[in-house]
Every structure is written in C-alpha cells, then in structure tokens.
mmCIF file with all atom_site columns, C-alpha atoms in Angstrom:
data_model
loop_
_atom_site.group_PDB
_atom_site.id
_atom_site.type_symbol
_atom_site.label_atom_id
_atom_site.label_alt_id
_atom_site.label_comp_id
_atom_site.label_asym_id
_atom_site.label_entity_id
_atom_site.label_seq_id
_atom_site.pdbx_PDB_ins_code
_atom_site.Cartn_x
_atom_site.Cartn_y
_atom_site.Cartn_z
_atom_site.occupancy
_atom_site.B_iso_or_equiv
_atom_site.pdbx_formal_charge
_atom_site.auth_seq_id
_atom_site.auth_comp_id
_atom_site.auth_asym_id
_atom_site.auth_atom_id
_atom_site.pdbx_PDB_model_num
ATOM 1   C CA . GLN A 1 1   ? 126.635 138.354 -49.527 1.00 59.00 ? 20  GLN A CA 1
ATOM 2   C CA . GLN A 1 2   ? 125.502 135.323 -47.612 1.00 66.00 ? 21  GLN A CA 1
ATOM 3   C CA . GLN A 1 3   ? 126.030 136.058 -43.951 1.00 90.00 ? 22  GLN A CA 1
ATOM 4   C CA . VAL A 1 4   ? 125.045 132.581 -42.741 1.00 96.00 ? 23  VAL A CA 1
ATOM 5   C CA . LYS A 1 5   ? 126.245 129.605 -44.759 1.00 96.00 ? 24  LYS A CA 1
ATOM 6   C CA . GLN A 1 6   ? 124.460 126.307 -44.171 1.00 97.00 ? 25  GLN A CA 1
ATOM 7   C CA . SER A 1 7   ? 125.483 122.875 -45.377 1.00 96.00 ? 26  SER A CA 1
ATOM 8   C CA . PRO A 1 8   ? 124.659 120.398 -46.690 1.00 97.00 ? 27  PRO A CA 1
ATOM 9   C CA . GLN A 1 9   ? 121.761 121.500 -48.866 1.00 96.00 ? 28  GLN A CA 1
ATOM 10  C CA . SER A 1 10  ? 120.238 118.027 -48.592 1.00 97.00 ? 29  SER A CA 1
ATOM 11  C CA . LEU A 1 11  ? 120.883 115.032 -46.403 1.00 97.00 ? 30  LEU A CA 1
ATOM 12  C CA . ILE A 1 12  ? 119.709 111.434 -46.493 1.00 98.00 ? 31  ILE A CA 1
ATOM 13  C CA . VAL A 1 13  ? 120.088 109.340 -43.357 1.00 98.00 ? 32  VAL A CA 1
ATOM 14  C CA . GLN A 1 14  ? 118.955 105.883 -42.344 1.00 98.00 ? 33  GLN A CA 1
ATOM 15  C CA . LYS A 1 15  ? 116.616 105.470 -39.400 1.00 97.00 ? 34  LYS A CA 1
ATOM 16  C CA . GLY A 1 16  ? 118.628 105.395 -36.203 1.00 97.00 ? 35  GLY A CA 1
ATOM 17  C CA . GLY A 1 17  ? 121.541 107.289 -37.705 1.00 97.00 ? 36  GLY A CA 1
ATOM 18  C CA . ILE A 1 18  ? 122.972 110.673 -36.794 1.00 98.00 ? 37  ILE A CA 1
ATOM 19  C CA . SER A 1 19  ? 122.074 113.728 -38.880 1.00 98.00 ? 38  SER A CA 1
ATOM 20  C CA . ILE A 1 20  ? 124.557 116.595 -38.805 1.00 98.00 ? 39  ILE A CA 1
ATOM 21  C CA . ILE A 1 21  ? 123.905 120.033 -40.263 1.00 98.00 ? 40  ILE A CA 1
ATOM 22  C CA . ASN A 1 22  ? 126.507 122.771 -40.169 1.00 98.00 ? 41  ASN A CA 1
ATOM 23  C CA . CYS A 1 23  ? 126.333 126.564 -40.238 1.00 98.00 ? 42  CYS A CA 1
ATOM 24  C CA . ALA A 1 24  ? 128.966 129.275 -40.352 1.00 97.00 ? 43  ALA A CA 1
ATOM 25  C CA . TYR A 1 25  ? 128.558 132.983 -39.807 1.00 96.00 ? 44  TYR A CA 1
ATOM 26  C CA . GLU A 1 26  ? 130.709 136.040 -40.328 1.00 93.00 ? 45  GLU A CA 1
ATOM 27  C CA . ASN A 1 27  ? 129.307 138.856 -38.223 1.00 91.00 ? 46  ASN A CA 1
ATOM 28  C CA . THR A 1 28  ? 130.555 138.726 -34.641 1.00 90.00 ? 47  THR A CA 1
ATOM 29  C CA . ALA A 1 29  ? 127.571 140.848 -33.575 1.00 91.00 ? 48  ALA A CA 1
ATOM 30  C CA . PHE A 1 30  ? 125.378 137.740 -33.783 1.00 93.00 ? 49  PHE A CA 1
ATOM 31  C CA . ASP A 1 31  ? 124.720 136.396 -30.299 1.00 90.00 ? 50  ASP A CA 1
ATOM 32  C CA . TYR A 1 32  ? 121.690 134.127 -30.502 1.00 94.00 ? 51  TYR A CA 1
ATOM 33  C CA . PHE A 1 33  ? 121.625 131.028 -32.674 1.00 96.00 ? 52  PHE A CA 1
ATOM 34  C CA . PRO A 1 34  ? 118.314 129.186 -33.128 1.00 96.00 ? 53  PRO A CA 1
ATOM 35  C CA . TRP A 1 35  ? 117.498 126.192 -35.283 1.00 97.00 ? 54  TRP A CA 1
ATOM 36  C CA . TYR A 1 36  ? 114.102 125.823 -36.905 1.00 97.00 ? 55  TYR A CA 1
ATOM 37  C CA . GLN A 1 37  ? 112.302 122.802 -38.331 1.00 97.00 ? 56  GLN A CA 1
ATOM 38  C CA . GLN A 1 38  ? 109.845 123.280 -41.158 1.00 97.00 ? 57  GLN A CA 1
ATOM 39  C CA . PHE A 1 39  ? 107.422 120.711 -42.552 1.00 96.00 ? 58  PHE A CA 1
ATOM 40  C CA . PRO A 1 40  ? 105.747 121.205 -45.959 1.00 92.00 ? 59  PRO A CA 1
ATOM 41  C CA . GLY A 1 41  ? 102.835 123.614 -45.726 1.00 89.00 ? 60  GLY A CA 1
ATOM 42  C CA . LYS A 1 42  ? 103.815 124.790 -42.245 1.00 92.00 ? 61  LYS A CA 1
ATOM 43  C CA . GLY A 1 43  ? 105.751 127.676 -40.823 1.00 94.00 ? 62  GLY A CA 1
ATOM 44  C CA . PRO A 1 44  ? 109.159 127.114 -39.203 1.00 96.00 ? 63  PRO A CA 1
ATOM 45  C CA . ALA A 1 45  ? 109.061 125.885 -35.612 1.00 95.00 ? 64  ALA A CA 1
ATOM 46  C CA . LEU A 1 46  ? 111.785 126.670 -33.104 1.00 94.00 ? 65  LEU A CA 1
ATOM 47  C CA . LEU A 1 47  ? 113.655 123.483 -32.312 1.00 95.00 ? 66  LEU A CA 1
ATOM 48  C CA . ILE A 1 48  ? 116.547 124.503 -30.090 1.00 95.00 ? 67  ILE A CA 1
ATOM 49  C CA . ALA A 1 49  ? 118.690 127.588 -29.613 1.00 95.00 ? 68  ALA A CA 1
ATOM 50  C CA . ILE A 1 50  ? 122.042 128.501 -28.089 1.00 95.00 ? 69  ILE A CA 1
ATOM 51  C CA . ARG A 1 51  ? 123.829 131.628 -26.922 1.00 93.00 ? 70  ARG A CA 1
ATOM 52  C CA . PRO A 1 52  ? 127.587 132.031 -27.426 1.00 90.00 ? 71  PRO A CA 1
ATOM 53  C CA . ASP A 1 53  ? 128.474 131.679 -23.753 1.00 91.00 ? 72  ASP A CA 1
ATOM 54  C CA . VAL A 1 54  ? 128.008 127.897 -23.955 1.00 93.00 ? 73  VAL A CA 1
ATOM 55  C CA . SER A 1 55  ? 129.611 125.391 -26.322 1.00 94.00 ? 74  SER A CA 1
ATOM 56  C CA . GLU A 1 56  ? 126.882 122.778 -26.355 1.00 96.00 ? 75  GLU A CA 1
ATOM 57  C CA . LYS A 1 57  ? 123.173 122.485 -25.629 1.00 96.00 ? 76  LYS A CA 1
ATOM 58  C CA . LYS A 1 58  ? 121.161 119.290 -25.658 1.00 97.00 ? 77  LYS A CA 1
ATOM 59  C CA . GLU A 1 59  ? 117.401 118.817 -25.719 1.00 95.00 ? 78  GLU A CA 1
ATOM 60  C CA . GLY A 1 60  ? 116.299 115.242 -26.161 1.00 96.00 ? 79  GLY A CA 1
ATOM 61  C CA . ARG A 1 61  ? 117.732 113.888 -29.410 1.00 97.00 ? 80  ARG A CA 1
ATOM 62  C CA . PHE A 1 62  ? 118.773 117.358 -30.605 1.00 97.00 ? 81  PHE A CA 1
ATOM 63  C CA . THR A 1 63  ? 122.153 118.899 -29.759 1.00 97.00 ? 82  THR A CA 1
ATOM 64  C CA . ILE A 1 64  ? 123.711 122.181 -30.831 1.00 97.00 ? 83  ILE A CA 1
ATOM 65  C CA . SER A 1 65  ? 127.498 122.417 -30.835 1.00 96.00 ? 84  SER A CA 1
ATOM 66  C CA . PHE A 1 66  ? 128.902 125.947 -30.930 1.00 96.00 ? 85  PHE A CA 1
ATOM 67  C CA . ASN A 1 67  ? 132.449 127.048 -31.752 1.00 95.00 ? 86  ASN A CA 1
ATOM 68  C CA . LYS A 1 68  ? 132.736 130.761 -31.128 1.00 94.00 ? 87  LYS A CA 1
ATOM 69  C CA . SER A 1 69  ? 136.333 131.145 -32.325 1.00 94.00 ? 88  SER A CA 1
ATOM 70  C CA . ALA A 1 70  ? 135.570 129.397 -35.607 1.00 95.00 ? 89  ALA A CA 1
ATOM 71  C CA . LYS A 1 71  ? 132.181 131.148 -35.916 1.00 95.00 ? 90  LYS A CA 1
ATOM 72  C CA . GLN A 1 72  ? 130.516 127.827 -36.603 1.00 96.00 ? 91  GLN A CA 1
ATOM 73  C CA . PHE A 1 73  ? 127.655 125.911 -35.089 1.00 97.00 ? 92  PHE A CA 1
ATOM 74  C CA . SER A 1 74  ? 125.990 122.651 -35.896 1.00 98.00 ? 93  SER A CA 1
ATOM 75  C CA . LEU A 1 75  ? 122.857 120.640 -35.217 1.00 98.00 ? 94  LEU A CA 1
ATOM 76  C CA . HIS A 1 76  ? 123.119 116.957 -34.389 1.00 98.00 ? 95  HIS A CA 1
ATOM 77  C CA . ILE A 1 77  ? 120.013 114.783 -34.503 1.00 98.00 ? 96  ILE A CA 1
ATOM 78  C CA . MET A 1 78  ? 120.668 111.508 -32.734 1.00 98.00 ? 97  MET A CA 1
ATOM 79  C CA . ASP A 1 79  ? 118.679 108.334 -33.485 1.00 98.00 ? 98  ASP A CA 1
ATOM 80  C CA . SER A 1 80  ? 117.104 110.034 -36.515 1.00 98.00 ? 99  SER A CA 1
ATOM 81  C CA . GLN A 1 81  ? 113.504 109.014 -37.211 1.00 98.00 ? 100 GLN A CA 1
ATOM 82  C CA . PRO A 1 82  ? 111.370 109.205 -40.371 1.00 97.00 ? 101 PRO A CA 1
ATOM 83  C CA . GLY A 1 83  ? 109.265 111.828 -38.595 1.00 97.00 ? 102 GLY A CA 1
ATOM 84  C CA . ASP A 1 84  ? 112.350 114.062 -38.505 1.00 98.00 ? 103 ASP A CA 1
ATOM 85  C CA . SER A 1 85  ? 112.178 114.366 -42.303 1.00 98.00 ? 104 SER A CA 1
ATOM 86  C CA . ALA A 1 86  ? 111.802 118.113 -42.811 1.00 98.00 ? 105 ALA A CA 1
ATOM 87  C CA . THR A 1 87  ? 113.749 121.204 -43.793 1.00 97.00 ? 106 THR A CA 1
ATOM 88  C CA . TYR A 1 88  ? 116.027 122.610 -41.119 1.00 98.00 ? 107 TYR A CA 1
ATOM 89  C CA . PHE A 1 89  ? 117.134 126.229 -40.949 1.00 97.00 ? 108 PHE A CA 1
ATOM 90  C CA . CYS A 1 90  ? 119.870 127.669 -38.825 1.00 97.00 ? 109 CYS A CA 1
ATOM 91  C CA . ALA A 1 91  ? 119.782 131.352 -37.951 1.00 97.00 ? 110 ALA A CA 1
ATOM 92  C CA . ALA A 1 92  ? 122.189 133.837 -36.459 1.00 96.00 ? 111 ALA A CA 1
ATOM 93  C CA . SER A 1 93  ? 120.501 136.705 -34.658 1.00 94.00 ? 112 SER A CA 1
ATOM 94  C CA . LYS A 1 94  ? 121.708 140.061 -33.457 1.00 93.00 ? 113 LYS A CA 1
ATOM 95  C CA . ARG A 1 95  ? 120.130 142.423 -31.020 1.00 92.00 ? 114 ARG A CA 1
ATOM 96  C CA . GLN A 1 96  ? 118.589 145.428 -32.700 1.00 90.00 ? 115 GLN A CA 1
ATOM 97  C CA . GLY A 1 97  ? 116.104 147.902 -31.285 1.00 86.00 ? 116 GLY A CA 1
ATOM 98  C CA . GLY A 1 98  ? 115.246 145.655 -28.347 1.00 88.00 ? 117 GLY A CA 1
ATOM 99  C CA . SER A 1 99  ? 114.628 142.567 -30.458 1.00 92.00 ? 118 SER A CA 1
ATOM 100 C CA . TYR A 1 100 ? 116.652 139.769 -31.977 1.00 93.00 ? 119 TYR A CA 1
ATOM 101 C CA . ILE A 1 101 ? 116.653 139.949 -35.777 1.00 93.00 ? 120 ILE A CA 1
ATOM 102 C CA . PRO A 1 102 ? 117.595 136.653 -37.441 1.00 94.00 ? 121 PRO A CA 1
ATOM 103 C CA . THR A 1 103 ? 119.614 136.011 -40.578 1.00 96.00 ? 122 THR A CA 1
ATOM 104 C CA . PHE A 1 104 ? 118.784 132.559 -41.857 1.00 96.00 ? 123 PHE A CA 1
ATOM 105 C CA . GLY A 1 105 ? 120.812 129.891 -43.585 1.00 96.00 ? 124 GLY A CA 1
ATOM 106 C CA . ARG A 1 106 ? 119.433 128.555 -46.867 1.00 96.00 ? 125 ARG A CA 1
ATOM 107 C CA . GLY A 1 107 ? 118.092 125.374 -45.290 1.00 96.00 ? 126 GLY A CA 1
ATOM 108 C CA . THR A 1 108 ? 118.835 121.659 -45.314 1.00 97.00 ? 127 THR A CA 1
ATOM 109 C CA . SER A 1 109 ? 116.321 119.141 -46.585 1.00 97.00 ? 128 SER A CA 1
ATOM 110 C CA . LEU A 1 110 ? 116.595 116.054 -44.395 1.00 98.00 ? 129 LEU A CA 1
ATOM 111 C CA . ILE A 1 111 ? 115.171 112.706 -45.435 1.00 98.00 ? 130 ILE A CA 1
ATOM 112 C CA . VAL A 1 112 ? 115.286 109.851 -42.961 1.00 98.00 ? 131 VAL A CA 1
ATOM 113 C CA . HIS A 1 113 ? 114.700 106.464 -44.564 1.00 96.00 ? 132 HIS A CA 1
ATOM 114 C CA . PRO A 1 114 ? 112.864 103.849 -42.497 1.00 92.00 ? 133 PRO A CA 1
ATOM 115 C CA . LYS B 2 1   ? 96.580  128.985 -26.520 1.00 72.00 ? 20  LYS B CA 1
ATOM 116 C CA . ALA B 2 2   ? 95.848  129.273 -30.194 1.00 83.00 ? 21  ALA B CA 1
ATOM 117 C CA . GLY B 2 3   ? 98.884  129.675 -32.411 1.00 93.00 ? 22  GLY B CA 1
ATOM 118 C CA . VAL B 2 4   ? 99.695  132.414 -34.883 1.00 97.00 ? 23  VAL B CA 1
ATOM 119 C CA . THR B 2 5   ? 97.069  132.611 -37.594 1.00 97.00 ? 24  THR B CA 1
ATOM 120 C CA . GLN B 2 6   ? 97.449  134.103 -41.023 1.00 98.00 ? 25  GLN B CA 1
ATOM 121 C CA . THR B 2 7   ? 94.831  134.931 -43.615 1.00 97.00 ? 26  THR B CA 1
ATOM 122 C CA . PRO B 2 8   ? 94.357  134.254 -46.382 1.00 97.00 ? 27  PRO B CA 1
ATOM 123 C CA . ARG B 2 9   ? 96.403  131.078 -46.780 1.00 97.00 ? 28  ARG B CA 1
ATOM 124 C CA . TYR B 2 10  ? 96.606  131.341 -50.553 1.00 97.00 ? 29  TYR B CA 1
ATOM 125 C CA . LEU B 2 11  ? 96.337  134.282 -52.870 1.00 96.00 ? 30  LEU B CA 1
ATOM 126 C CA . ILE B 2 12  ? 96.711  134.870 -56.598 1.00 98.00 ? 31  ILE B CA 1
ATOM 127 C CA . LYS B 2 13  ? 97.258  138.383 -57.906 1.00 98.00 ? 32  LYS B CA 1
ATOM 128 C CA . THR B 2 14  ? 98.449  139.952 -61.144 1.00 98.00 ? 33  THR B CA 1
ATOM 129 C CA . ARG B 2 15  ? 101.360 142.287 -61.678 1.00 98.00 ? 34  ARG B CA 1
ATOM 130 C CA . GLY B 2 16  ? 100.675 145.875 -60.673 1.00 97.00 ? 35  GLY B CA 1
ATOM 131 C CA . GLN B 2 17  ? 97.986  145.001 -58.140 1.00 98.00 ? 36  GLN B CA 1
ATOM 132 C CA . GLN B 2 18  ? 98.358  145.440 -54.414 1.00 98.00 ? 37  GLN B CA 1
ATOM 133 C CA . VAL B 2 19  ? 97.760  142.913 -51.671 1.00 98.00 ? 38  VAL B CA 1
ATOM 134 C CA . THR B 2 20  ? 97.113  142.964 -47.929 1.00 98.00 ? 39  THR B CA 1
ATOM 135 C CA . LEU B 2 21  ? 97.957  140.017 -45.705 1.00 98.00 ? 40  LEU B CA 1
ATOM 136 C CA . SER B 2 22  ? 96.778  139.609 -42.141 1.00 98.00 ? 41  SER B CA 1
ATOM 137 C CA . CYS B 2 23  ? 98.373  138.082 -39.060 1.00 98.00 ? 42  CYS B CA 1
ATOM 138 C CA . SER B 2 24  ? 96.876  137.419 -35.637 1.00 98.00 ? 43  SER B CA 1
ATOM 139 C CA . PRO B 2 25  ? 99.579  136.755 -33.034 1.00 97.00 ? 44  PRO B CA 1
ATOM 140 C CA . ILE B 2 26  ? 99.382  134.438 -30.070 1.00 96.00 ? 45  ILE B CA 1
ATOM 141 C CA . SER B 2 27  ? 97.290  136.031 -27.339 1.00 95.00 ? 46  SER B CA 1
ATOM 142 C CA . GLY B 2 28  ? 99.416  138.321 -25.205 1.00 93.00 ? 47  GLY B CA 1
ATOM 143 C CA . HIS B 2 29  ? 102.239 138.632 -27.736 1.00 95.00 ? 48  HIS B CA 1
ATOM 144 C CA . ARG B 2 30  ? 102.978 142.258 -28.593 1.00 94.00 ? 49  ARG B CA 1
ATOM 145 C CA . SER B 2 31  ? 105.735 141.720 -31.156 1.00 95.00 ? 50  SER B CA 1
ATOM 146 C CA . VAL B 2 32  ? 104.931 140.665 -34.708 1.00 97.00 ? 51  VAL B CA 1
ATOM 147 C CA . SER B 2 33  ? 107.554 140.104 -37.393 1.00 97.00 ? 52  SER B CA 1
ATOM 148 C CA . TRP B 2 34  ? 107.096 139.417 -41.082 1.00 98.00 ? 53  TRP B CA 1
ATOM 149 C CA . TYR B 2 35  ? 109.318 137.305 -43.318 1.00 98.00 ? 54  TYR B CA 1
ATOM 150 C CA . GLN B 2 36  ? 109.458 136.440 -46.998 1.00 98.00 ? 55  GLN B CA 1
ATOM 151 C CA . GLN B 2 37  ? 110.421 132.903 -47.998 1.00 96.00 ? 56  GLN B CA 1
ATOM 152 C CA . THR B 2 38  ? 111.409 132.096 -51.582 1.00 95.00 ? 57  THR B CA 1
ATOM 153 C CA . PRO B 2 39  ? 113.408 129.250 -53.130 1.00 91.00 ? 58  PRO B CA 1
ATOM 154 C CA . GLY B 2 40  ? 115.907 131.756 -54.513 1.00 88.00 ? 59  GLY B CA 1
ATOM 155 C CA . GLN B 2 41  ? 116.520 134.023 -51.539 1.00 90.00 ? 60  GLN B CA 1
ATOM 156 C CA . GLY B 2 42  ? 115.464 131.819 -48.647 1.00 92.00 ? 61  GLY B CA 1
ATOM 157 C CA . LEU B 2 43  ? 113.947 133.272 -45.499 1.00 96.00 ? 62  LEU B CA 1
ATOM 158 C CA . GLN B 2 44  ? 114.361 137.028 -45.209 1.00 96.00 ? 63  GLN B CA 1
ATOM 159 C CA . PHE B 2 45  ? 113.265 139.453 -42.503 1.00 97.00 ? 64  PHE B CA 1
ATOM 160 C CA . LEU B 2 46  ? 110.859 142.149 -43.677 1.00 97.00 ? 65  LEU B CA 1
ATOM 161 C CA . PHE B 2 47  ? 109.952 144.147 -40.566 1.00 96.00 ? 66  PHE B CA 1
ATOM 162 C CA . GLU B 2 48  ? 108.953 143.947 -36.922 1.00 96.00 ? 67  GLU B CA 1
ATOM 163 C CA . TYR B 2 49  ? 106.199 145.741 -35.082 1.00 96.00 ? 68  TYR B CA 1
ATOM 164 C CA . PHE B 2 50  ? 105.979 146.143 -31.327 1.00 95.00 ? 69  PHE B CA 1
ATOM 165 C CA . SER B 2 51  ? 103.122 147.929 -29.597 1.00 93.00 ? 70  SER B CA 1
ATOM 166 C CA . GLU B 2 52  ? 101.901 149.425 -32.887 1.00 94.00 ? 71  GLU B CA 1
ATOM 167 C CA . THR B 2 53  ? 105.339 150.835 -33.800 1.00 95.00 ? 72  THR B CA 1
ATOM 168 C CA . GLN B 2 54  ? 107.674 149.572 -36.478 1.00 95.00 ? 73  GLN B CA 1
ATOM 169 C CA . ARG B 2 55  ? 110.801 148.805 -34.517 1.00 94.00 ? 74  ARG B CA 1
ATOM 170 C CA . ASN B 2 56  ? 112.966 147.107 -37.125 1.00 95.00 ? 75  ASN B CA 1
ATOM 171 C CA . LYS B 2 57  ? 113.027 146.960 -40.898 1.00 95.00 ? 76  LYS B CA 1
ATOM 172 C CA . GLY B 2 58  ? 114.781 144.643 -43.315 1.00 94.00 ? 77  GLY B CA 1
ATOM 173 C CA . ASN B 2 59  ? 116.251 145.434 -46.690 1.00 94.00 ? 78  ASN B CA 1
ATOM 174 C CA . PHE B 2 60  ? 113.103 145.528 -48.817 1.00 96.00 ? 79  PHE B CA 1
ATOM 175 C CA . PRO B 2 61  ? 111.763 148.286 -51.076 1.00 96.00 ? 80  PRO B CA 1
ATOM 176 C CA . GLY B 2 62  ? 109.155 150.751 -49.879 1.00 95.00 ? 81  GLY B CA 1
ATOM 177 C CA . ARG B 2 63  ? 106.450 148.806 -51.733 1.00 97.00 ? 82  ARG B CA 1
ATOM 178 C CA . PHE B 2 64  ? 106.431 146.546 -48.693 1.00 98.00 ? 83  PHE B CA 1
ATOM 179 C CA . SER B 2 65  ? 104.753 148.119 -45.705 1.00 97.00 ? 84  SER B CA 1
ATOM 180 C CA . GLY B 2 66  ? 102.927 147.061 -42.615 1.00 97.00 ? 85  GLY B CA 1
ATOM 181 C CA . ARG B 2 67  ? 101.080 148.164 -39.569 1.00 97.00 ? 86  ARG B CA 1
ATOM 182 C CA . GLN B 2 68  ? 100.004 146.850 -36.203 1.00 97.00 ? 87  GLN B CA 1
ATOM 183 C CA . PHE B 2 69  ? 96.759  147.503 -34.435 1.00 96.00 ? 88  PHE B CA 1
ATOM 184 C CA . SER B 2 70  ? 96.089  148.052 -30.746 1.00 95.00 ? 89  SER B CA 1
ATOM 185 C CA . ASN B 2 71  ? 95.066  144.376 -30.344 1.00 94.00 ? 90  ASN B CA 1
ATOM 186 C CA . SER B 2 72  ? 98.508  143.389 -31.769 1.00 95.00 ? 91  SER B CA 1
ATOM 187 C CA . ARG B 2 73  ? 97.053  142.064 -35.011 1.00 97.00 ? 92  ARG B CA 1
ATOM 188 C CA . SER B 2 74  ? 99.208  143.052 -37.935 1.00 98.00 ? 93  SER B CA 1
ATOM 189 C CA . GLU B 2 75  ? 98.763  143.585 -41.639 1.00 98.00 ? 94  GLU B CA 1
ATOM 190 C CA . MET B 2 76  ? 101.341 143.611 -44.372 1.00 98.00 ? 95  MET B CA 1
ATOM 191 C CA . ASN B 2 77  ? 100.772 145.390 -47.674 1.00 98.00 ? 96  ASN B CA 1
ATOM 192 C CA . VAL B 2 78  ? 102.616 145.030 -50.939 1.00 98.00 ? 97  VAL B CA 1
ATOM 193 C CA . SER B 2 79  ? 101.852 147.600 -53.610 1.00 95.00 ? 98  SER B CA 1
ATOM 194 C CA . THR B 2 80  ? 102.546 147.417 -57.337 1.00 96.00 ? 99  THR B CA 1
ATOM 195 C CA . LEU B 2 81  ? 103.149 143.682 -57.266 1.00 98.00 ? 100 LEU B CA 1
ATOM 196 C CA . GLU B 2 82  ? 106.000 142.205 -59.289 1.00 97.00 ? 101 GLU B CA 1
ATOM 197 C CA . LEU B 2 83  ? 106.470 138.602 -60.417 1.00 97.00 ? 102 LEU B CA 1
ATOM 198 C CA . GLY B 2 84  ? 109.356 138.319 -57.973 1.00 96.00 ? 103 GLY B CA 1
ATOM 199 C CA . ASP B 2 85  ? 107.036 138.992 -55.057 1.00 97.00 ? 104 ASP B CA 1
ATOM 200 C CA . SER B 2 86  ? 105.655 135.473 -55.404 1.00 97.00 ? 105 SER B CA 1
ATOM 201 C CA . ALA B 2 87  ? 106.581 133.872 -52.107 1.00 97.00 ? 106 ALA B CA 1
ATOM 202 C CA . LEU B 2 88  ? 105.439 132.432 -48.834 1.00 97.00 ? 107 LEU B CA 1
ATOM 203 C CA . TYR B 2 89  ? 104.919 135.300 -46.411 1.00 98.00 ? 108 TYR B CA 1
ATOM 204 C CA . LEU B 2 90  ? 105.368 134.285 -42.812 1.00 98.00 ? 109 LEU B CA 1
ATOM 205 C CA . CYS B 2 91  ? 104.364 136.077 -39.681 1.00 98.00 ? 110 CYS B CA 1
ATOM 206 C CA . ALA B 2 92  ? 105.909 135.365 -36.297 1.00 97.00 ? 111 ALA B CA 1
ATOM 207 C CA . SER B 2 93  ? 104.932 136.599 -32.860 1.00 96.00 ? 112 SER B CA 1
ATOM 208 C CA . SER B 2 94  ? 106.860 136.924 -29.656 1.00 94.00 ? 113 SER B CA 1
ATOM 209 C CA . ALA B 2 95  ? 105.939 137.591 -26.052 1.00 92.00 ? 114 ALA B CA 1
ATOM 210 C CA . ASP B 2 96  ? 109.406 138.921 -25.332 1.00 88.00 ? 115 ASP B CA 1
ATOM 211 C CA . PRO B 2 97  ? 111.402 139.736 -28.481 1.00 86.00 ? 116 PRO B CA 1
ATOM 212 C CA . GLY B 2 98  ? 114.423 140.433 -26.309 1.00 86.00 ? 117 GLY B CA 1
ATOM 213 C CA . THR B 2 99  ? 114.802 136.666 -25.825 1.00 86.00 ? 118 THR B CA 1
ATOM 214 C CA . GLY B 2 100 ? 114.817 135.840 -29.521 1.00 87.00 ? 119 GLY B CA 1
ATOM 215 C CA . THR B 2 101 ? 112.023 133.294 -29.132 1.00 91.00 ? 120 THR B CA 1
ATOM 216 C CA . GLN B 2 102 ? 109.307 133.654 -31.720 1.00 94.00 ? 121 GLN B CA 1
ATOM 217 C CA . TYR B 2 103 ? 106.516 131.483 -33.064 1.00 95.00 ? 122 TYR B CA 1
ATOM 218 C CA . PHE B 2 104 ? 105.691 131.321 -36.747 1.00 96.00 ? 123 PHE B CA 1
ATOM 219 C CA . GLY B 2 105 ? 102.318 131.074 -38.403 1.00 97.00 ? 124 GLY B CA 1
ATOM 220 C CA . PRO B 2 106 ? 101.628 128.791 -41.377 1.00 96.00 ? 125 PRO B CA 1
ATOM 221 C CA . GLY B 2 107 ? 102.168 131.561 -43.898 1.00 97.00 ? 126 GLY B CA 1
ATOM 222 C CA . THR B 2 108 ? 100.307 133.052 -46.833 1.00 98.00 ? 127 THR B CA 1
ATOM 223 C CA . ARG B 2 109 ? 101.287 131.680 -50.223 1.00 97.00 ? 128 ARG B CA 1
ATOM 224 C CA . LEU B 2 110 ? 101.194 134.576 -52.744 1.00 98.00 ? 129 LEU B CA 1
ATOM 225 C CA . LEU B 2 111 ? 101.408 133.925 -56.463 1.00 98.00 ? 130 LEU B CA 1
ATOM 226 C CA . VAL B 2 112 ? 101.827 136.902 -58.768 1.00 98.00 ? 131 VAL B CA 1
ATOM 227 C CA . LEU B 2 113 ? 100.949 136.291 -62.423 1.00 97.00 ? 132 LEU B CA 1
#
C-alpha cells in the first residue's frame, strides 16, 4: 500500500518554465511535509518543508502548496533552471517516539532543457 | 561543519555474507537514521538511533540491525545477504529530530551477487 503517491514520475520543462510536482497522502497522522532534491551519486537534500497549519510556503523559487482537506501538497519550481535537473522526493512524516518518521513518494525525475 | 559521512561508498558482497556499514553524523547531532533506497521500493526508513538507543524501527526483517556509539557514530549490519538487499543505504543525522529536519549522507552503494 503506497501511503504517499507522487506524480508525475518524470517531467521535462524548458528553462524559465514552471515545474509542478504533486503528492497525495492518506494517513491524517502525518503532520510534517518535506521535499528533498537528489542529484546522481548524492544523498537527498532538504529543499523546503511545510506543516499543515499553513497553506503555502515560499523559499526563493520554490513554493509548497498544501491542501489539508484534500490531503494533497505540491512543489512549484518557478523560473526552472538546468541546474534544477534532479530527482525530487516528497515525504509525509508523522511524529513517533520523539522523532518525525518520513514516508516518501516514489520520486520525480525533472529535466530542465536549456 | 563537515556533513554526514558514510563508509564505504561502494561494496560488493555475495549472497549469504554479512555486511557492516558506517555513518558519522554531523558534529553535535545525536540522532541517526538509516534508509534503504531501491528502484523498486523507493526510499524506505530502516531505523533511528538517538543517544545510543534504537528509538524507531521500520518494517524490515531482523537481518537488518544497527547500533550507535557514545560519539553518535552509527553502524548498520545486514546478515545473510540476499540479492534483494542490493541498494543504496543512506544515513541521515539530526540535531533535533523533533523538528523533522535531517541531513543525508552520500550513501553506501551495496551490490549483492
């Protein structure tokens, strides 16, 4: 059972365009939603994260939109650049034993053409 | 500060063998988590250690185990390796796991033949 569904699996965008990646979750116990960026040969790096008490969070060109009632959240990358080409993972985390334990989406491979 | 380091970076083993992977967290971080990343199953949580105690465990068989030392360094062991254990094993550390913020290392690529 896939608790966090991520789409699309792959995405091709032109330089300067907007990249949009969507995630949906089922378990209402999740209350921390990070996005990670992973380049080949590297570990995932935290990009931006949101908690369910806000509907949107923006950091530079990256924005998370969160819809609690629909149990969906999305990552928008504005003015996409070739250097943004990477795999992006959403995660939904729940508090357990004093820590947040993430459940990851399957990832989106983003290619930004120059 | 130096980031999370993992050794070795690459490893080849045969079925039935055991393997130990090592992770050194960012200085001052007391929480270390381990993840398995495969093309088929994606990124999955293995376990978390905090102050030398396993605090959380994912849904993996008992062949997967770990420990944390007093300096917060952690090791992960997989016994009786199976072909399906071939994966990228990632370690992440956190200064305050109650915030959800964690930093990943580059991973150890394990190939089981």
